Coordinates of C-alpha atoms and ligand atoms in Angstrom, one line a residue:
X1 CA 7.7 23.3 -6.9
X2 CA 11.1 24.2 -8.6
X3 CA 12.4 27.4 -9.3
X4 CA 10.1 29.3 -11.9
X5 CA 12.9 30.7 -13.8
X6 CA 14.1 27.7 -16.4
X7 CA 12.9 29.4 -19.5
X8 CA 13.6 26.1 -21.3
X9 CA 10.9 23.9 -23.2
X10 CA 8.7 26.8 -24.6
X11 CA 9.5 25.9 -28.1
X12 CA 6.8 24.1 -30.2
X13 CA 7.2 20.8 -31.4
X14 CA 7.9 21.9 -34.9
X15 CA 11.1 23.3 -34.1
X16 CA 12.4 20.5 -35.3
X17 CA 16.0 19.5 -32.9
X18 CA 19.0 18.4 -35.0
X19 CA 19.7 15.7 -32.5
X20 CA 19.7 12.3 -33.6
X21 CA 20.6 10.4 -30.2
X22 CA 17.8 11.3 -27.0
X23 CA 19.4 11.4 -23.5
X24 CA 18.8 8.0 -22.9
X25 CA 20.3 7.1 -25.8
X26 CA 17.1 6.7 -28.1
X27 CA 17.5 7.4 -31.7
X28 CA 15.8 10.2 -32.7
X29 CA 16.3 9.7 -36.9
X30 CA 13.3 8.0 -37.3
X31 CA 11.0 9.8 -34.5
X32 CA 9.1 12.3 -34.4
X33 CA 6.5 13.6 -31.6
X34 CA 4.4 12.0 -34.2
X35 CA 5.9 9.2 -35.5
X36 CA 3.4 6.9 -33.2
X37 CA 0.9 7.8 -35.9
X38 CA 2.7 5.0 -38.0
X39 CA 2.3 2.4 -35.4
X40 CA -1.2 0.5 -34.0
X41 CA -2.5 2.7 -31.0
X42 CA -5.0 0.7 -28.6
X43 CA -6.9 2.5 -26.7
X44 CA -7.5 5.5 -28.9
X45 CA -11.6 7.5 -29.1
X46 CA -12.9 6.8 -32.4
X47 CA -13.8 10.4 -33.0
X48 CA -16.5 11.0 -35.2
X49 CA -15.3 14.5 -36.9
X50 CA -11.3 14.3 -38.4
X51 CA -12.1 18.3 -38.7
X52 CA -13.1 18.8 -35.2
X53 CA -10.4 16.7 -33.5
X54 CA -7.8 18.6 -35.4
X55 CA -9.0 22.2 -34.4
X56 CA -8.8 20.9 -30.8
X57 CA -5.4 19.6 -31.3
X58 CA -4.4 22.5 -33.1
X59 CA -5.7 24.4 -30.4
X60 CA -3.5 22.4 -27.9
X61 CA -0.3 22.8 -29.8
X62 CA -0.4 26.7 -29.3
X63 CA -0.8 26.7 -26.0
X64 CA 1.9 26.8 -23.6
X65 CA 3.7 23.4 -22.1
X66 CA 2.6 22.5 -18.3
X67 CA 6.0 22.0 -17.0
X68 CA 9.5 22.8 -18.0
X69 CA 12.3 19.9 -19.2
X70 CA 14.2 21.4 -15.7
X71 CA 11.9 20.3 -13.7
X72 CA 11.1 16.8 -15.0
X73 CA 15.6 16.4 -14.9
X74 CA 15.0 17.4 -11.3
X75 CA 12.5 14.5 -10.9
X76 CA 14.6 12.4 -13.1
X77 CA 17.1 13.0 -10.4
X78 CA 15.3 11.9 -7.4
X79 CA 13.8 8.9 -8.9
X80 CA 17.9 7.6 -9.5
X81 CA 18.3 9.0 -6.1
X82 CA 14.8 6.7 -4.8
X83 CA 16.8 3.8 -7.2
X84 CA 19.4 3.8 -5.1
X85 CA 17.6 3.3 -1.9
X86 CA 18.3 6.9 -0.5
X87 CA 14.4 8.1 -1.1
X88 CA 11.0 6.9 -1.3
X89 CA 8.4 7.6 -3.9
X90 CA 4.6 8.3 -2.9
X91 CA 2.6 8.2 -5.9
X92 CA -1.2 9.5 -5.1
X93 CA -4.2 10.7 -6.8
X94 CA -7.6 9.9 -8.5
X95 CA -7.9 6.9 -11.0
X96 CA -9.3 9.5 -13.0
X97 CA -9.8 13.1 -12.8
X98 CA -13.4 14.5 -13.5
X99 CA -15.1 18.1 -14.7
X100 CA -18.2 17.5 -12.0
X101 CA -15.7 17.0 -9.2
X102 CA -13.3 19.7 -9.8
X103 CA -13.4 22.4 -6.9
X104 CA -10.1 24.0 -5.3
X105 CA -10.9 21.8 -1.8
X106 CA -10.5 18.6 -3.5
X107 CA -7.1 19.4 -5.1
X108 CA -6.4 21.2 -1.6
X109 CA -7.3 17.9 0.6
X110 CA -5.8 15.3 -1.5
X111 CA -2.6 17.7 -2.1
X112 CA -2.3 17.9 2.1
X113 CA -3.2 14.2 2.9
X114 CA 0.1 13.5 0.2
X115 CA 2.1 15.7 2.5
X116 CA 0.8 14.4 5.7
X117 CA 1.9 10.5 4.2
X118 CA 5.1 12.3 3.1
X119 CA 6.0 13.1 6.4
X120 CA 4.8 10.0 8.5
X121 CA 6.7 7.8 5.7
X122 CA 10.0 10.0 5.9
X123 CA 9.9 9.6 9.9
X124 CA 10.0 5.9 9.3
X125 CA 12.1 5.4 6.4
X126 CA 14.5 8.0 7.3
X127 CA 14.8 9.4 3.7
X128 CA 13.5 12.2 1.7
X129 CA 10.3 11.3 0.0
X130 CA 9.5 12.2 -3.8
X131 CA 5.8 13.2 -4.0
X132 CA 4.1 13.1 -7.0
X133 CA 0.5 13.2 -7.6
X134 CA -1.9 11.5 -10.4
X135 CA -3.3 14.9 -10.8
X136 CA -3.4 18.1 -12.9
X137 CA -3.9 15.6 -16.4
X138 CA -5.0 12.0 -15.3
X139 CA -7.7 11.5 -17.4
X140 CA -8.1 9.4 -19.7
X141 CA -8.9 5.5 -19.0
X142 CA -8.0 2.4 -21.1
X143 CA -11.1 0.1 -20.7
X144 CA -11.3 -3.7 -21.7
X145 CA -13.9 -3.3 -24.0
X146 CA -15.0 -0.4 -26.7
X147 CA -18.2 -0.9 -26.1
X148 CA -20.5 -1.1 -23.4
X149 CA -23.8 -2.8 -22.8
X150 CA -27.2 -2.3 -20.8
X151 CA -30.4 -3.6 -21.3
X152 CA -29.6 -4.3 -24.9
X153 CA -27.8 -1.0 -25.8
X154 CA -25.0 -0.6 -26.8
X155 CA -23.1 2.8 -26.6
X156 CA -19.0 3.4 -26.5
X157 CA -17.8 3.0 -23.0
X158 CA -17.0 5.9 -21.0
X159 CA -13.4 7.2 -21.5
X160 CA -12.4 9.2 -19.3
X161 CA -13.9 13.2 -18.8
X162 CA -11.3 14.1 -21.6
X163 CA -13.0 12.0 -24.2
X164 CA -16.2 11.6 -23.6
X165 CA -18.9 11.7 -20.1
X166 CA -20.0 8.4 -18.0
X167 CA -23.8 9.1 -18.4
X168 CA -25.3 5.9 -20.3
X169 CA -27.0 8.1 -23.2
X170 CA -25.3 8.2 -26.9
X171 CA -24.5 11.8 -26.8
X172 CA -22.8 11.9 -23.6
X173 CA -21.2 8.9 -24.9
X174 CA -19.8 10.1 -28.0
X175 CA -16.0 11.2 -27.9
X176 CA -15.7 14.9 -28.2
X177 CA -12.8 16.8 -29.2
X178 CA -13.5 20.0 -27.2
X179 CA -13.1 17.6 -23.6
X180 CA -9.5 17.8 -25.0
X181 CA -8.9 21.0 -24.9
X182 CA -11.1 21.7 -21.6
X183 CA -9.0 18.9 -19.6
X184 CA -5.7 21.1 -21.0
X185 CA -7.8 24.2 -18.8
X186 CA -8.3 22.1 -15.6
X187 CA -4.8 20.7 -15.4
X188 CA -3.3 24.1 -16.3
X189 CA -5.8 25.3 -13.0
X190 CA -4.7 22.4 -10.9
X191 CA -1.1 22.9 -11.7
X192 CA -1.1 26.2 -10.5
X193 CA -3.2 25.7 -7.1
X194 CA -0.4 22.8 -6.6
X195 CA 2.2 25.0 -7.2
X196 CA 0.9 27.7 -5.0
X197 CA 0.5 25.3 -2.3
X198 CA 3.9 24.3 -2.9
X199 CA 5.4 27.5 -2.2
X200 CA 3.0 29.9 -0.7
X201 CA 3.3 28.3 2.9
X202 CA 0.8 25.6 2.7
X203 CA 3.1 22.9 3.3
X204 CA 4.5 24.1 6.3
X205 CA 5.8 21.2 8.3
X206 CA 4.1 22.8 11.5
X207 CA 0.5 23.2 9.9
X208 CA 0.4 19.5 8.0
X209 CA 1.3 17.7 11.3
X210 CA -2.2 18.9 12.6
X211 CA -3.7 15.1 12.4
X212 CA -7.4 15.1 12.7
X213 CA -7.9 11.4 11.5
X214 CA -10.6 9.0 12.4
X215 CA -8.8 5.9 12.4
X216 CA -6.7 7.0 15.5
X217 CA -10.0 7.3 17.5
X218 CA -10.4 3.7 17.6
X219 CA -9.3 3.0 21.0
X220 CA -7.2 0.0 20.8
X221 CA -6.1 -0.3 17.2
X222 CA -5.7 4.0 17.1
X223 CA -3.2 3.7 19.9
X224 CA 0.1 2.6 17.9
X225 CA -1.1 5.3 15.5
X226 CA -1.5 8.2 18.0
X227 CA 2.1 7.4 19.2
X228 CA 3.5 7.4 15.7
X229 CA 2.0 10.7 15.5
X230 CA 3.2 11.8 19.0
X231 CA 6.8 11.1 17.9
X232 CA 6.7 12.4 14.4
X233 CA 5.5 15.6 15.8
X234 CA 8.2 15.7 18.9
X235 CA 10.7 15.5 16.1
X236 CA 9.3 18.9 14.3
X237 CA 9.0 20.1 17.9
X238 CA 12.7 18.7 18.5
X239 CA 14.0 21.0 15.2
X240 CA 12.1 23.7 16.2
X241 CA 14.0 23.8 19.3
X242 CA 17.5 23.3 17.6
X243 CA 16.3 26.5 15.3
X244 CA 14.6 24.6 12.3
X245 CA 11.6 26.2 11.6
X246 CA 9.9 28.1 8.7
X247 CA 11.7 31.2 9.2
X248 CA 15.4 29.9 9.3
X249 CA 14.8 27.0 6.8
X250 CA 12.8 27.3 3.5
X251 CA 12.6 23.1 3.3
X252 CA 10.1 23.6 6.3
X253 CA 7.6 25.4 4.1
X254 CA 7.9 24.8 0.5
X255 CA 8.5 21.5 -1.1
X256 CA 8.6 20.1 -4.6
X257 CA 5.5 18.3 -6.4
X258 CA 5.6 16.8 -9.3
X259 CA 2.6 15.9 -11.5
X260 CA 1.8 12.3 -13.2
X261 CA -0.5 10.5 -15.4
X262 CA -1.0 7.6 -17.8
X263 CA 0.1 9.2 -21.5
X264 CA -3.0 7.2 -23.3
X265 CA -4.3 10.0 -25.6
X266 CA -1.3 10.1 -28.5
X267 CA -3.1 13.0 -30.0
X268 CA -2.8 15.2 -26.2
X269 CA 0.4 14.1 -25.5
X270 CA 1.9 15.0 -29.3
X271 CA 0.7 18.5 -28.9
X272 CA 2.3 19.2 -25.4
X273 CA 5.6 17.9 -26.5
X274 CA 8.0 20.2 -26.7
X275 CA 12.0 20.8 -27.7
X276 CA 14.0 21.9 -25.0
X277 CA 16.0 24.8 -25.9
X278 CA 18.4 24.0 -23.4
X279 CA 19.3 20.5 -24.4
X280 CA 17.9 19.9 -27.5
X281 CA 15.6 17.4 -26.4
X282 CA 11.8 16.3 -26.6
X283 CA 9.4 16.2 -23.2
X284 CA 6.4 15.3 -22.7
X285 CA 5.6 18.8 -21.3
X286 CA 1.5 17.9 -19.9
X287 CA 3.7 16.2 -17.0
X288 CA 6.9 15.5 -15.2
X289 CA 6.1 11.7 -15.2
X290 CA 4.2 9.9 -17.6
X291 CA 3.6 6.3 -17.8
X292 CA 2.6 3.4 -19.8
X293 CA -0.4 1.4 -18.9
X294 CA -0.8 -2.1 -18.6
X295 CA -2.8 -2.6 -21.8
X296 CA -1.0 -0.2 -24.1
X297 CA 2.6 -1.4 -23.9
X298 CA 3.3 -3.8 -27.0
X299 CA 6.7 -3.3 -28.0
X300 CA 5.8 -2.1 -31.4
X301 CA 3.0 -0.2 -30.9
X302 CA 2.1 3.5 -31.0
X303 CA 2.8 4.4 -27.5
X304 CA 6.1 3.2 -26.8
X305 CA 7.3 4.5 -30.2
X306 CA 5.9 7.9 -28.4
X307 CA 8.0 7.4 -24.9
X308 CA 11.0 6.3 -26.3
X309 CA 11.4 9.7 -27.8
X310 CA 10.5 12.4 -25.2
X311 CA 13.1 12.3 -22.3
X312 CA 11.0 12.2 -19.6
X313 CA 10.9 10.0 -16.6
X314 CA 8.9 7.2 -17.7
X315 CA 6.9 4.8 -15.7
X316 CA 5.3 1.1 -17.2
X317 CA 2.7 -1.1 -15.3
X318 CA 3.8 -4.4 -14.9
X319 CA 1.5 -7.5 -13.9
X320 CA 1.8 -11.3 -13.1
X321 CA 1.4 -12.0 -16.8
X322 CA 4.6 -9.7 -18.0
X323 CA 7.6 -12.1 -18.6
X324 CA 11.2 -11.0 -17.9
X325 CA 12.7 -11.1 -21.1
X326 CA 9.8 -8.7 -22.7
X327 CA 10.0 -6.1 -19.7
X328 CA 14.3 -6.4 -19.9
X329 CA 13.3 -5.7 -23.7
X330 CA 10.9 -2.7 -23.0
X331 CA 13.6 -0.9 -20.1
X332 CA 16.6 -1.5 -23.1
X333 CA 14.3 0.3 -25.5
X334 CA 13.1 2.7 -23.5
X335 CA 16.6 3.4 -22.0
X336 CA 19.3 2.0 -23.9
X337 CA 21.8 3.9 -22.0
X338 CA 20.3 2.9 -18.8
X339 CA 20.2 5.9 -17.3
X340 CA 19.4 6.3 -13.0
X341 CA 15.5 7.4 -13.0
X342 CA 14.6 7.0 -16.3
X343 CA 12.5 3.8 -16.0
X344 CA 10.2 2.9 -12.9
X345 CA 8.4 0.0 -12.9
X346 CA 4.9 -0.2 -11.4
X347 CA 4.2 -3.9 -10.5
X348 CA 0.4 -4.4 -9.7
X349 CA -0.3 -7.8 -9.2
X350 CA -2.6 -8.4 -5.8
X351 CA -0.3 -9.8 -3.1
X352 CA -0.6 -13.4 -3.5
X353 CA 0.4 -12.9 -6.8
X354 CA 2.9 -10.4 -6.3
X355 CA 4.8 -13.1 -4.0
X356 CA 4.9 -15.3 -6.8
X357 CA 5.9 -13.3 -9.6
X358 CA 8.0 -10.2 -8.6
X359 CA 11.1 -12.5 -7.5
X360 CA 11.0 -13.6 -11.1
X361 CA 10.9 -9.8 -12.7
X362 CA 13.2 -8.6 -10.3
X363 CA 15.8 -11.5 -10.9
X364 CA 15.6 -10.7 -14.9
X365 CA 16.4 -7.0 -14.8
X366 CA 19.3 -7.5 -11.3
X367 CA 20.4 -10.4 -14.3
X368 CA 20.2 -7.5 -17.2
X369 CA 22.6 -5.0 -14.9
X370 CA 19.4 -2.4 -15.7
X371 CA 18.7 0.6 -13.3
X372 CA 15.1 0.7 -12.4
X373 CA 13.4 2.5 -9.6
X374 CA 10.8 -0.2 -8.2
X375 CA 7.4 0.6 -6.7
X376 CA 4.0 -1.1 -5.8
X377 CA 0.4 -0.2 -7.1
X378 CA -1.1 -2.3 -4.3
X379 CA -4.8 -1.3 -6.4
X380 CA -4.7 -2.5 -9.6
X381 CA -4.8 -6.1 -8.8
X382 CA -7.1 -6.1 -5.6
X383 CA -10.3 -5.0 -7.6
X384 CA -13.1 -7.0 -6.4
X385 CA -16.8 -6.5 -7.5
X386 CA -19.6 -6.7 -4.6
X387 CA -23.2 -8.1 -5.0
X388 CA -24.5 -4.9 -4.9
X389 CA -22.3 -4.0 -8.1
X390 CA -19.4 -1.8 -6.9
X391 CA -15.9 -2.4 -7.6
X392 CA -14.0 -2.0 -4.5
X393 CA -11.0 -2.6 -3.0
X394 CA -10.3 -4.4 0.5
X395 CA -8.1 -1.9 2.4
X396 CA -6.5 -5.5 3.8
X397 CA -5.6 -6.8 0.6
X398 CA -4.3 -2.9 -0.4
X399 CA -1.9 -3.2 2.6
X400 CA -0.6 -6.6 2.2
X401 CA 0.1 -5.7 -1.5
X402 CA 2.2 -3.2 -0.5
X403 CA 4.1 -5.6 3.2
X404 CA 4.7 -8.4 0.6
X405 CA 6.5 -6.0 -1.7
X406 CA 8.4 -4.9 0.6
X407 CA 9.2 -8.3 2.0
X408 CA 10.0 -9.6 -1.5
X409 CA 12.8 -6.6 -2.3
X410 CA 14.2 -7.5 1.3
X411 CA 14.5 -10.9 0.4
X412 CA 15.9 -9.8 -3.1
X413 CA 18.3 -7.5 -1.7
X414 CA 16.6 -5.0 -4.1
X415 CA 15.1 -1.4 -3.1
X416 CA 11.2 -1.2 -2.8
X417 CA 11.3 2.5 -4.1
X418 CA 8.1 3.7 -4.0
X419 CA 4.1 3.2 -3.8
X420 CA 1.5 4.4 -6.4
X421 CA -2.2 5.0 -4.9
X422 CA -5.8 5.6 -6.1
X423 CA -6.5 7.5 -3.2
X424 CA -8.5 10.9 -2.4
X425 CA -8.3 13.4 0.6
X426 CA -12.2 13.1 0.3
X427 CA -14.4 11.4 2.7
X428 CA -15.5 8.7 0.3
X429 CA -16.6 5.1 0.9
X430 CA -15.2 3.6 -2.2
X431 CA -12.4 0.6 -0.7
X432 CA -13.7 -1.4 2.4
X433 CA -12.1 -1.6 5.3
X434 CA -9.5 0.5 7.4
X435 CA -9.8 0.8 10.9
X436 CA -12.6 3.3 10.5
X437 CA -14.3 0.3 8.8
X438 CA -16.2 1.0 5.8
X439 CA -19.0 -1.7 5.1
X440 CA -19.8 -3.2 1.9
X441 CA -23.2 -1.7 2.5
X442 CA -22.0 1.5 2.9
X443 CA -20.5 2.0 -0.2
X444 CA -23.8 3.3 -1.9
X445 CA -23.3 7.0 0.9
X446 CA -20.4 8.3 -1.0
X447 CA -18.8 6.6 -3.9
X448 CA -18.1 9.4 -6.2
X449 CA -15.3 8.2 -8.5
X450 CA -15.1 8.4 -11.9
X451 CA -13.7 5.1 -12.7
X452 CA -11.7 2.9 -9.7
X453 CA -12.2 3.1 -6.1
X454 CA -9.9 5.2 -4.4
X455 CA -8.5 5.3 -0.8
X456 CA -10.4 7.9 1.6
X457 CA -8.4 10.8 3.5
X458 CA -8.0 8.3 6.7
X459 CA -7.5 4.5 4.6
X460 CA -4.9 6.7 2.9
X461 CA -2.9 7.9 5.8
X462 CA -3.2 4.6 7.9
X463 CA -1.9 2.9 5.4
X464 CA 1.4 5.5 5.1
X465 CA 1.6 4.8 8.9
X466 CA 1.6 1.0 8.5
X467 CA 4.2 1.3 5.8
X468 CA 6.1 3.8 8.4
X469 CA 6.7 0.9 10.7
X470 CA 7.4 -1.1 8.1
X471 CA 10.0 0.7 6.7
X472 CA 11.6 1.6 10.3
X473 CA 12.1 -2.0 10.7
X474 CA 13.8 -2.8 7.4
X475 CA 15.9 0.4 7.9
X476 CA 16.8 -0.8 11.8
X477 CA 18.2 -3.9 9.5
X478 CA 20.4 -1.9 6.5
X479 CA 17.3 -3.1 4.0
X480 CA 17.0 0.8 3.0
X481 CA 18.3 4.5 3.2
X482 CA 22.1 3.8 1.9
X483 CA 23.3 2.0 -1.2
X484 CA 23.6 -1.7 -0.6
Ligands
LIG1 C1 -4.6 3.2 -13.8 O1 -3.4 3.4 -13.2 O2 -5.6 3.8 -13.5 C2 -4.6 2.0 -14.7 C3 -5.6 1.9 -15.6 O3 -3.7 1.1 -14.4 P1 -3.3 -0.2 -15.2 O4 -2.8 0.2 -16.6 O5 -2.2 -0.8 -14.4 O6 -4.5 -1.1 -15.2
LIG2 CO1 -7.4 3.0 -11.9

């Protein structure tokens, strides 16, 4: 993951820059890492003790920044370079991150089913593909109400292992400040695991291709799969033979990973950030990416005075409901300068919707002349809740999320850049469906996530081979890997 030696962004945030315009061509005379304190933030704990939260944050402050500014301009770079058609992005990781689940295997499993997708997606689409996973920091979770109810009780609704913990009793319940700094410790551990996996040989080409994955057993839907596979790994083979391999080529064993999550705690997220020595300007330094969620991005409130600051890649959820002129609005403010991989926009809208609405979106910002990368969160807007009371997700509806996105940006002329996933390397039976169905009424043998249901190791990679074929076929027709 990058090279170690960028000594930049070690500074703390009140080394206060002289610069008055960001890199994207925010002004900086008015903000401050802090100057969302000003503004209405949604979606904020009510913390009981002002005392205790600001030990915690003070304790945050002092300790050292995640990643460095380099690395999130090296991002910044393949996102304009995933704009432009020449790469594709695979966002993947849990809705939320939890304290009970954190063990080196998970981070290892989801980290190596990423790579796997990487790799089955690349043979398709013929471009590199940008990897970047909701892990080492996501979180914290915006719910629709502050409060939730059972039986008559009221208690504040679980927010995420950072604020507060999802057992229905009022301590558990109450927001403690401490979580903050103790999710600082677990991403600062999963960074590093990711990292070392990243360079220390695990994601050698040779050892990810080993495919062990129950939807290819199925004997007559696992047959296009197993060929897929067969030809992916006689092209490794194929380089092997021409003298590619891990010992003549370092791109066959290392590879870059990038970290993500939803920037929803202001208090966090002012603590990490940091002035860049080398430029003079302010990241976000808890991750490469950060984002805007759906419910938290009102042009004049607290968190996108917060992101139009820090110069960051920035990501913003965008649903049926967003109207063109607001979301043109948004990218201008967030990018005046309208820089190449500043701005993604996450469209999650379930696939019906998606058909309606995207063209709409996509003709207001092609209109603007702005320079956004594109990409899908097929999950968002297929969350269904069964009779037995879990929220899943229809693999089916997941997938044609994702075919009509794709179909739409053909149709647009526009680049689908890049798919964002709940997903887990974990065998869990949170979505339905898949080819190794999952049942509604198994649901109840392993649904272990914190908050949304995610993909499972083998929904996860059938889907990358779906969008594999996919994406051969709009690449056998021009639709992607040059400029257009
Ligand atoms: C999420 O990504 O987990 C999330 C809450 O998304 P959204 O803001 O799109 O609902
Ligand atoms: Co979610």
């Amino acid at each position: 993951m990058i090279t170690p030696n960028q000594p930049d962004a070690l500074y703390h945030s009140s080394d206060r820059g002289d610069k008055q315009i960001s890199a994207t061509g925010a002004s900086l005379k008015d903000w401050s890492p802090s100057s969302w304190r000003d503004r209405e933030a949604l979606q904020q704990p009510n913390y009981e003790d002002a005392d205790e939260l600001e030990a915690a944050l003070t304790e945050i402050a002092n300790r050292p920044p995640l990643v460095f500014a380099g690395e999130a301009r090296s991002l910044q770079a393949q996102l304009a370079n995933a704009a432009a058609g020449n790469a594709f992005v695979l966002f993947g990781g849990d809705c939320a991150e939890s304290f009970a689940e954190f063990r080196a295997d998970g981070v290892r499993d989801t980290y190596r089913v990423l790579l796997q997708m990487s790799i089955v997606l690349m043979y398709g689409a013929g471009v590199p593909v940008v990897k970047l996973g909701r892990m080492a920091g996501q979180f914290a979770k915006p719910r629709s109400e502050d409060l939730e109810t059972i039986d008559g009780v009221s208690l504040p609704s679980y927010r995420g292992d950072n604020i507060n913990s999802s057992e229905f009793t009022p301590e558990a319940r109450r927001p403690d400040p401490r979580r903050l700094v103790r999710a600082y410790d677990q991403s600062c551990s999963t960074l590093n695991l990711l990292r070392a996996f990243s360079n220390g040989g695990y994601a050698s080409m040779q050892r990810v291709s080993k495919w062990n994955l129950d939807f290819m057993e199925d004997r007559e839907k696992g047959q296009e799969y197993r060929e897929l596979a067969d030809r992916v790994d006689a092209a490794i083979n194929f380089m092997k033979a021409c003298g590619i391999d891990e010992e003549t080529t370092p791109s066959m064993t290392t590879t870059d990973f990038f970290t993500a999550h939803e920037a929803l705690h202001l208090g966090y997220e002012e603590k990490l950030t940091r002035l860049d020595s080398t430029t003079e300007e302010y990241y976000g330094c808890s991750a490469h990416f950060l984002w805007c969620g759906e419910r938290t991005r009102q042009p004049e409130g607290a968190h996108m005075e917060y992101f139009r600051g820090v110069s960051n890649p920035i990501g913003i959820k965008i649903s049926d409901k967003s109207d063109g002129d607001s979301v043109v609005s948004l990218v201008r403010t967030l990018n005046p300068e309208n820089v190449p991989g500043r701005i993604t926009l996450i469209s999650r809208m379930g696939a019906e919707k998606l058909r309606e609405h995207l063209p709409r979106l996509i003709a207001a910002i092609e209109a603007a002349g702005l320079n956004v990368l594109w990409v899908t969160d097929p999950m968002h807007g297929n969350t269904v809740k069964t009779d037995n009371g879990y929220k899943t997700r229809p693999f089916e509806r997941v997938r044609d999320e994702v075919m009509a996105f794709f179909e739409v940006h053909e149709q647009m002329g526009t680049h689908p850049g890049g798919v964002h996933l709940e997903m887990t390397g974990q065998d869990v039976t949170e979505c339905t469906g898949g080819t190794a169905e999952v049942t509604i009424g198994d649901l109840e043998l392993r649904y272990l996530t914190h908050c949304d249901p995610r993909l499972n190791a083998s929904q996860a990679l059938e889907l990358a081979f779906l969008m594999s074929n996919k994406l051969a076929g709009m690449k056998e027709r021009g639709a992607i890997g040059k400029a257009r």
